CSV table of N, CA and C and ligand atoms in Angstrom, one decimal:
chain,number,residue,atom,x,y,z
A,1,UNK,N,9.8,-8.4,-12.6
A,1,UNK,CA,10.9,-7.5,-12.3
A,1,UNK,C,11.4,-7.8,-10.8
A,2,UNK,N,13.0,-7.8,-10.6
A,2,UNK,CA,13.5,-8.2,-9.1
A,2,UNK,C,12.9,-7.4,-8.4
A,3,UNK,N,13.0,-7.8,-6.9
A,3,UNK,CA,12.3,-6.6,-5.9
A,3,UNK,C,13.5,-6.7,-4.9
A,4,UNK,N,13.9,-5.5,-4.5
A,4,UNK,CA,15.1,-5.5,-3.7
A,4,UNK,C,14.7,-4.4,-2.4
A,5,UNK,N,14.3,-5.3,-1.3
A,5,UNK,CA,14.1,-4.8,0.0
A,5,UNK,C,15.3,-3.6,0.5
A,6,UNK,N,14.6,-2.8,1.2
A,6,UNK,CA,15.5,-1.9,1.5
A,6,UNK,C,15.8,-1.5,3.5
A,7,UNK,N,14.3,-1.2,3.9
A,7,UNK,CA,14.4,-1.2,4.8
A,7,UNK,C,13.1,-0.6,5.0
A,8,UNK,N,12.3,-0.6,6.8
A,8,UNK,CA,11.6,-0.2,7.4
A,8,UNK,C,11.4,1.4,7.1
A,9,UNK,N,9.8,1.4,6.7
A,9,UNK,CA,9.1,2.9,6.3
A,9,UNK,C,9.9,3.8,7.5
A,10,UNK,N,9.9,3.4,8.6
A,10,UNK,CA,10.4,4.5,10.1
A,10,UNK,C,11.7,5.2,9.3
A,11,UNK,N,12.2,4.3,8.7
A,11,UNK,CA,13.6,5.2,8.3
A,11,UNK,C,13.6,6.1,7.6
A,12,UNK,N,12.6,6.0,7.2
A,12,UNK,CA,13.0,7.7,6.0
A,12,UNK,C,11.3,8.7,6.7
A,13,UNK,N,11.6,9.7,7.9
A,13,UNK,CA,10.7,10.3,8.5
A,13,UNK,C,10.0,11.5,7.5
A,14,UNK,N,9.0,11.4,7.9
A,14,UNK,CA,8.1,12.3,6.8
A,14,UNK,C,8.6,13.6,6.3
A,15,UNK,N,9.0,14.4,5.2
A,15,UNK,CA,9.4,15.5,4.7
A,15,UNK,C,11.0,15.2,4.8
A,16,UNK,N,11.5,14.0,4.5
A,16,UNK,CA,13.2,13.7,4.4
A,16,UNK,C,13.3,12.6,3.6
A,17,UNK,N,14.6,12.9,3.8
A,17,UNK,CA,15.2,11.4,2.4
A,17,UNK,C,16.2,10.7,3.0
A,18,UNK,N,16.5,9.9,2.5
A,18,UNK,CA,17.9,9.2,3.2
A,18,UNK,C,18.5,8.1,2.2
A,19,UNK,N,19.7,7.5,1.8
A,19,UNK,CA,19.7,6.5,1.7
A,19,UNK,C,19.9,5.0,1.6
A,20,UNK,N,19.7,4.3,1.0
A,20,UNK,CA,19.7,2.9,1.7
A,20,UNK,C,20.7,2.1,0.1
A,21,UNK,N,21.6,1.0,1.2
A,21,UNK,CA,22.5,0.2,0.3
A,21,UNK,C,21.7,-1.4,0.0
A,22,UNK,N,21.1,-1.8,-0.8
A,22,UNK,CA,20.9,-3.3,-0.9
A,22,UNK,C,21.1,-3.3,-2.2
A,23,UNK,N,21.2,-4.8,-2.4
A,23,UNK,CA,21.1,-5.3,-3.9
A,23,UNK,C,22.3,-4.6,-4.8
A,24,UNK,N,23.4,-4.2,-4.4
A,24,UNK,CA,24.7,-3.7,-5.2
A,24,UNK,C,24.1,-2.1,-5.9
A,25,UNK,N,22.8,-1.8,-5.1
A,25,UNK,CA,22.8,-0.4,-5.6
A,25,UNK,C,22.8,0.9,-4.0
A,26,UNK,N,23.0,2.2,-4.9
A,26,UNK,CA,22.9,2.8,-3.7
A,26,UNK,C,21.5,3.4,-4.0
A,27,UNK,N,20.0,3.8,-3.3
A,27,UNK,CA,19.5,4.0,-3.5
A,27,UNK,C,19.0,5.3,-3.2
A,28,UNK,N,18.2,6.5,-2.9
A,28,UNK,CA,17.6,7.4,-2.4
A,28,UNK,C,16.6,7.6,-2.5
A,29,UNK,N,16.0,7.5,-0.8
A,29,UNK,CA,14.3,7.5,-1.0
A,29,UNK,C,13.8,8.4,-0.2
A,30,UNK,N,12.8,9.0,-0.5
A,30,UNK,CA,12.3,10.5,0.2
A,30,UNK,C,10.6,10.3,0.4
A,31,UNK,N,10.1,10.7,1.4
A,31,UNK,CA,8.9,10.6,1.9
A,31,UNK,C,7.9,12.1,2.2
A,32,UNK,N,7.1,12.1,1.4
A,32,UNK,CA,6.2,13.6,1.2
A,32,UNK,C,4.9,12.6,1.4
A,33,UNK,N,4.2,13.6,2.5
A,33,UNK,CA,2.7,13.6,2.5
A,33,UNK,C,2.4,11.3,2.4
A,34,UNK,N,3.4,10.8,3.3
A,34,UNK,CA,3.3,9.4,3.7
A,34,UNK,C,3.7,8.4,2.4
A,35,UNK,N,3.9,9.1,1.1
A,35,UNK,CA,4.0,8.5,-0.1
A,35,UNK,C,5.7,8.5,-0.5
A,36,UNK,N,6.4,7.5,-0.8
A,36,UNK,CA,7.6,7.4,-0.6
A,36,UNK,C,8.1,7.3,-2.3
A,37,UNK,N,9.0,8.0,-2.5
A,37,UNK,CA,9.7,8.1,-3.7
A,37,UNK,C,11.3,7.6,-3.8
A,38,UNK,N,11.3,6.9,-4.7
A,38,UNK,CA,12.9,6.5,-4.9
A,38,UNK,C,13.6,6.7,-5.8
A,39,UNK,N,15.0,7.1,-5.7
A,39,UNK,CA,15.8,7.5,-7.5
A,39,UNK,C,17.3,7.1,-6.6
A,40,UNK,N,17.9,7.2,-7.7
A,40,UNK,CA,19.3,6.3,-7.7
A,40,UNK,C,20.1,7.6,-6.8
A,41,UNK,N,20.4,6.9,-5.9
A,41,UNK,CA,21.5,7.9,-5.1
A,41,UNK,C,23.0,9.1,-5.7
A,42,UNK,N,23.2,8.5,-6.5
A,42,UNK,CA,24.5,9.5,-7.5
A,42,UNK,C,24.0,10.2,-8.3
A,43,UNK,N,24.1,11.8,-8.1
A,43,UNK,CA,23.6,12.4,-8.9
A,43,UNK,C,24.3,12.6,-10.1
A,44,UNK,N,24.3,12.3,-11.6
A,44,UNK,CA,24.4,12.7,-12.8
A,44,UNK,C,25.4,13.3,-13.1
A,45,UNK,N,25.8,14.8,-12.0
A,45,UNK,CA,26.7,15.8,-12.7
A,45,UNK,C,28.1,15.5,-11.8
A,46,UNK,N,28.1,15.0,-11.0
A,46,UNK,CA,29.6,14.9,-10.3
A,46,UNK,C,29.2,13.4,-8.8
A,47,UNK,N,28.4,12.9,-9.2
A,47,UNK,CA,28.7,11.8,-7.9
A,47,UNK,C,28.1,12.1,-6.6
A,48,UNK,N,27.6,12.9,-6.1
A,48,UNK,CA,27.3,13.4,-5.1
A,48,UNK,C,26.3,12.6,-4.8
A,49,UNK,N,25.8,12.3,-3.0
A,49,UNK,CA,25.1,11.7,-2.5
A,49,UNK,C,23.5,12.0,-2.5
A,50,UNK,N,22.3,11.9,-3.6
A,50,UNK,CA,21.1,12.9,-3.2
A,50,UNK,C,20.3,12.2,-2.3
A,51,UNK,N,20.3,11.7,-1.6
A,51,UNK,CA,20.0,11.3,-0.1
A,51,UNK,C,20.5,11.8,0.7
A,52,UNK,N,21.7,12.6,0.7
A,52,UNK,CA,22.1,13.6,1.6
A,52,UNK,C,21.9,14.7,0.9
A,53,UNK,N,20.9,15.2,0.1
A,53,UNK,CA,20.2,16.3,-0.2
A,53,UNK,C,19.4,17.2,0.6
A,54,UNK,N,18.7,18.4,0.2
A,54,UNK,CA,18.1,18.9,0.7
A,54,UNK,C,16.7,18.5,0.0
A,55,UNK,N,15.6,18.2,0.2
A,55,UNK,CA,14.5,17.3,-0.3
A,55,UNK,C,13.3,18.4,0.5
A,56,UNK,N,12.7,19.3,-0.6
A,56,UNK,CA,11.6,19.9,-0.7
A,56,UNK,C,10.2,19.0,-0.8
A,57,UNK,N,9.5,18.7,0.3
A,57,UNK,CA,8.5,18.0,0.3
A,57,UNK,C,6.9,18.8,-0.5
A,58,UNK,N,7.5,20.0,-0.9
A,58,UNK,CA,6.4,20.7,-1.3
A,58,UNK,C,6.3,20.5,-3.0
A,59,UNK,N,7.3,20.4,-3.4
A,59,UNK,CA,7.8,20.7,-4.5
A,59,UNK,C,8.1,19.3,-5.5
A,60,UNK,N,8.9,18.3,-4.0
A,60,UNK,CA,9.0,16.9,-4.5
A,60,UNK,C,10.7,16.7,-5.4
A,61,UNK,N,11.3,17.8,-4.8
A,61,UNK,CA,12.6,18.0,-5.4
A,61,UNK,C,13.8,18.0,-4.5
A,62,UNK,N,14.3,17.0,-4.9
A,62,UNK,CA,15.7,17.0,-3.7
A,62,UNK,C,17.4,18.2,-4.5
A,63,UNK,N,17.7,18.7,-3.6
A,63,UNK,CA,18.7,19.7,-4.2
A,63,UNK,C,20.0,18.8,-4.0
A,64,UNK,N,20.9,18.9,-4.8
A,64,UNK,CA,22.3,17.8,-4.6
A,64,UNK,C,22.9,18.8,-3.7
A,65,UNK,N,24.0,17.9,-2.4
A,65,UNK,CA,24.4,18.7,-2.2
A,65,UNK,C,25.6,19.3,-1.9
A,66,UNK,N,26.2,18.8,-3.5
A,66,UNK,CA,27.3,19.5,-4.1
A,66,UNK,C,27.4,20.7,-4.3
A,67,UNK,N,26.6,20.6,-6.0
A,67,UNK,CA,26.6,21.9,-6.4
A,67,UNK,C,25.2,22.5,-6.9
A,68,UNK,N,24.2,21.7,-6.1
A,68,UNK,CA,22.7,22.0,-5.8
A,68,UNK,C,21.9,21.8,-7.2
A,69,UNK,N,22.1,21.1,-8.5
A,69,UNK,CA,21.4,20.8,-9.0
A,69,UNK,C,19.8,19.9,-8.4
A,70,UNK,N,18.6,20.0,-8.8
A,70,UNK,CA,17.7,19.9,-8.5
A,70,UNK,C,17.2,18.8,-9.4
A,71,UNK,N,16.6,17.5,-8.6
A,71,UNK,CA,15.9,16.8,-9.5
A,71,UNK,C,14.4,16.2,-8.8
A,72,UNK,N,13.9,15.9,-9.7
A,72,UNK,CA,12.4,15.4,-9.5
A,72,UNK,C,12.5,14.5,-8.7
A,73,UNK,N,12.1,13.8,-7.5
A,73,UNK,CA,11.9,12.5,-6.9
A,73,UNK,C,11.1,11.2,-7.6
A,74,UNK,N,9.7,12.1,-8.0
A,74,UNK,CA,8.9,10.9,-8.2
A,74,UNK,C,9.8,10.4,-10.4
A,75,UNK,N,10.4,11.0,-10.4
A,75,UNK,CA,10.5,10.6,-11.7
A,75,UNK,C,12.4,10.6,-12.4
A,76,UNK,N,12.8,11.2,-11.3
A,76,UNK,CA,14.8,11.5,-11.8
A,76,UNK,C,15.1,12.6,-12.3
A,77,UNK,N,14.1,13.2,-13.0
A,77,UNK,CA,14.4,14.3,-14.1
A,77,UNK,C,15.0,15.2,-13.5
A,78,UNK,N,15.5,16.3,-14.2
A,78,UNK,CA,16.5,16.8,-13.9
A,78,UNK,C,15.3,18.8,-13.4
A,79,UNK,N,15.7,19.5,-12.9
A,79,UNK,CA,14.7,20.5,-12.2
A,79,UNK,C,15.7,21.9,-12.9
A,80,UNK,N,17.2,21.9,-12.3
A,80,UNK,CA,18.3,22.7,-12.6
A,80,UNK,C,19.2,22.3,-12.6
A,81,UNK,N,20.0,23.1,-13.4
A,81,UNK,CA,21.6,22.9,-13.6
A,81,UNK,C,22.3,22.9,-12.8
A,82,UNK,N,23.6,22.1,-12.2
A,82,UNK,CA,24.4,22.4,-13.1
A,82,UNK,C,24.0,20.5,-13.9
A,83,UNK,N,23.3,19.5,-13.3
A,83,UNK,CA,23.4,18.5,-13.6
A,83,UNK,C,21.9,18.9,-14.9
A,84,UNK,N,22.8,18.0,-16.0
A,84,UNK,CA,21.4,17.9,-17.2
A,84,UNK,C,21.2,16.6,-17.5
A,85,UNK,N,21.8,15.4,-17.0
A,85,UNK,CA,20.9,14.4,-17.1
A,85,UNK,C,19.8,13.5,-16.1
A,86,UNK,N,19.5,13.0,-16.8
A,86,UNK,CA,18.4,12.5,-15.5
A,86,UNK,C,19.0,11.8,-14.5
A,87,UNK,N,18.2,11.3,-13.5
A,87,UNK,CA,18.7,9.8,-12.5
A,87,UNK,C,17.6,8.5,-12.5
A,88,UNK,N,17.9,7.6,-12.9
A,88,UNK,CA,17.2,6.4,-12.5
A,88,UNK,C,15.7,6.7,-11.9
A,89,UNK,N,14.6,6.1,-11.6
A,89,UNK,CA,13.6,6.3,-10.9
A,89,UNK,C,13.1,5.0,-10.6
A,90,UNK,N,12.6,4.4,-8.9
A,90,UNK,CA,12.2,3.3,-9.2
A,90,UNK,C,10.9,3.5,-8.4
A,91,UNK,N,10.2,2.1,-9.1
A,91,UNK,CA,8.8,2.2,-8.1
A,91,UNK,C,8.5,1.4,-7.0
A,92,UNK,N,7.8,2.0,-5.7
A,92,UNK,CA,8.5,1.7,-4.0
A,92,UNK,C,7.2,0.5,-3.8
A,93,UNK,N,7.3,0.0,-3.4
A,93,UNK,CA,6.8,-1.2,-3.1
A,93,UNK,C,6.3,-1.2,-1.3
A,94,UNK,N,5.3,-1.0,-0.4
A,94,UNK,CA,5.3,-1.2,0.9
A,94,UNK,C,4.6,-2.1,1.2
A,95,UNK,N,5.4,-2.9,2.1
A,95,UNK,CA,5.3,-4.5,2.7
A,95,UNK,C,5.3,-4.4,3.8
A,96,UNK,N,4.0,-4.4,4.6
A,96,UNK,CA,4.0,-4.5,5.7
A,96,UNK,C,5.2,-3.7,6.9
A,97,UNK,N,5.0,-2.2,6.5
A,97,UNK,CA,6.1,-1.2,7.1
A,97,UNK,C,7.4,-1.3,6.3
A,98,UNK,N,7.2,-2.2,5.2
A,98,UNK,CA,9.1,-2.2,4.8
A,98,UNK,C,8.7,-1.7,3.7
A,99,UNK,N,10.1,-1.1,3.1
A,99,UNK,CA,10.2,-0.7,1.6
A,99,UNK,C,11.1,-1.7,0.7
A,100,UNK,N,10.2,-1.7,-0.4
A,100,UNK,CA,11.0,-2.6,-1.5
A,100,UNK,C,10.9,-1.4,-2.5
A,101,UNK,N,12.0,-1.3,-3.9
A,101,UNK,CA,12.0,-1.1,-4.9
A,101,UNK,C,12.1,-1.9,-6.2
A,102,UNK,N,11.4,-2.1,-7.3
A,102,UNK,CA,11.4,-2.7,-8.1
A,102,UNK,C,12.7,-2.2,-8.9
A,103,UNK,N,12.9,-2.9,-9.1
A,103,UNK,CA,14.5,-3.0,-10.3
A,103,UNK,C,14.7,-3.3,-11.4
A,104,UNK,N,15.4,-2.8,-12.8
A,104,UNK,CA,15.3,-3.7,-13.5
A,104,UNK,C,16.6,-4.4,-13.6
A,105,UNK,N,16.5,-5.6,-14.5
A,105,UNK,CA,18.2,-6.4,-13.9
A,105,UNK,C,19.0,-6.1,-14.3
B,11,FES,S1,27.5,16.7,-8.0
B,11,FES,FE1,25.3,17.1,-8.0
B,11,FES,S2,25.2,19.0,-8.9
B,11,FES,FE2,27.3,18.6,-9.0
């Protein structure tokens, strides 16, 4: 499966998300308790950025922050409405302080 570097662990600080453009995708990755989670940046119900979410490190749930649908980090799924389908989910790769996500092509 491709592996598509994204950037240095520093960038996404513990209990936040942010996210990152490589490889023709936009990505969103969120960091709880040193363990980093990634899911596809556009949320489902209208396009909105979930890297510019609000990202519950307790919970593991970033809120869109459109119109605050809620999805799972470690997996896309969907938490609350108004969005009901899922988002992408990928698995984070750490490389010597950097983040990779595996892709499929
Ligand atoms: S755009 Fe994300 S909930 Fe509407």
């Amino acid at each position: 499966m491709p592996t598509i570097r994204l950037g240095p662990c520093a960038d996404v600080p513990e209990g936040s998300g942010r996210t990152f453009v490589a490889g023709g995708r936009h990505i969103a990755v969120f960091c709880a308790e040193g363990n980093f989670y990634a899911i596809d940046d556009k949320c489902s119900h209208a396009d909105a950025s979930l890297g510019a979410g609000e990202f519950d490190p307790d919970t593991l749930c970033v809120a869109c922050p459109r119109h605050g649908a809620s999805f799972d980090v470690r997996s896309g799924a969907v938490r609350s409405l108004p969005a009901f389908k899922p988002v992408a989910s990928y698995r984070v790769v750490v490389d010597e302080a950097i983040l990779f996500v595996e892709c499929p092509d």
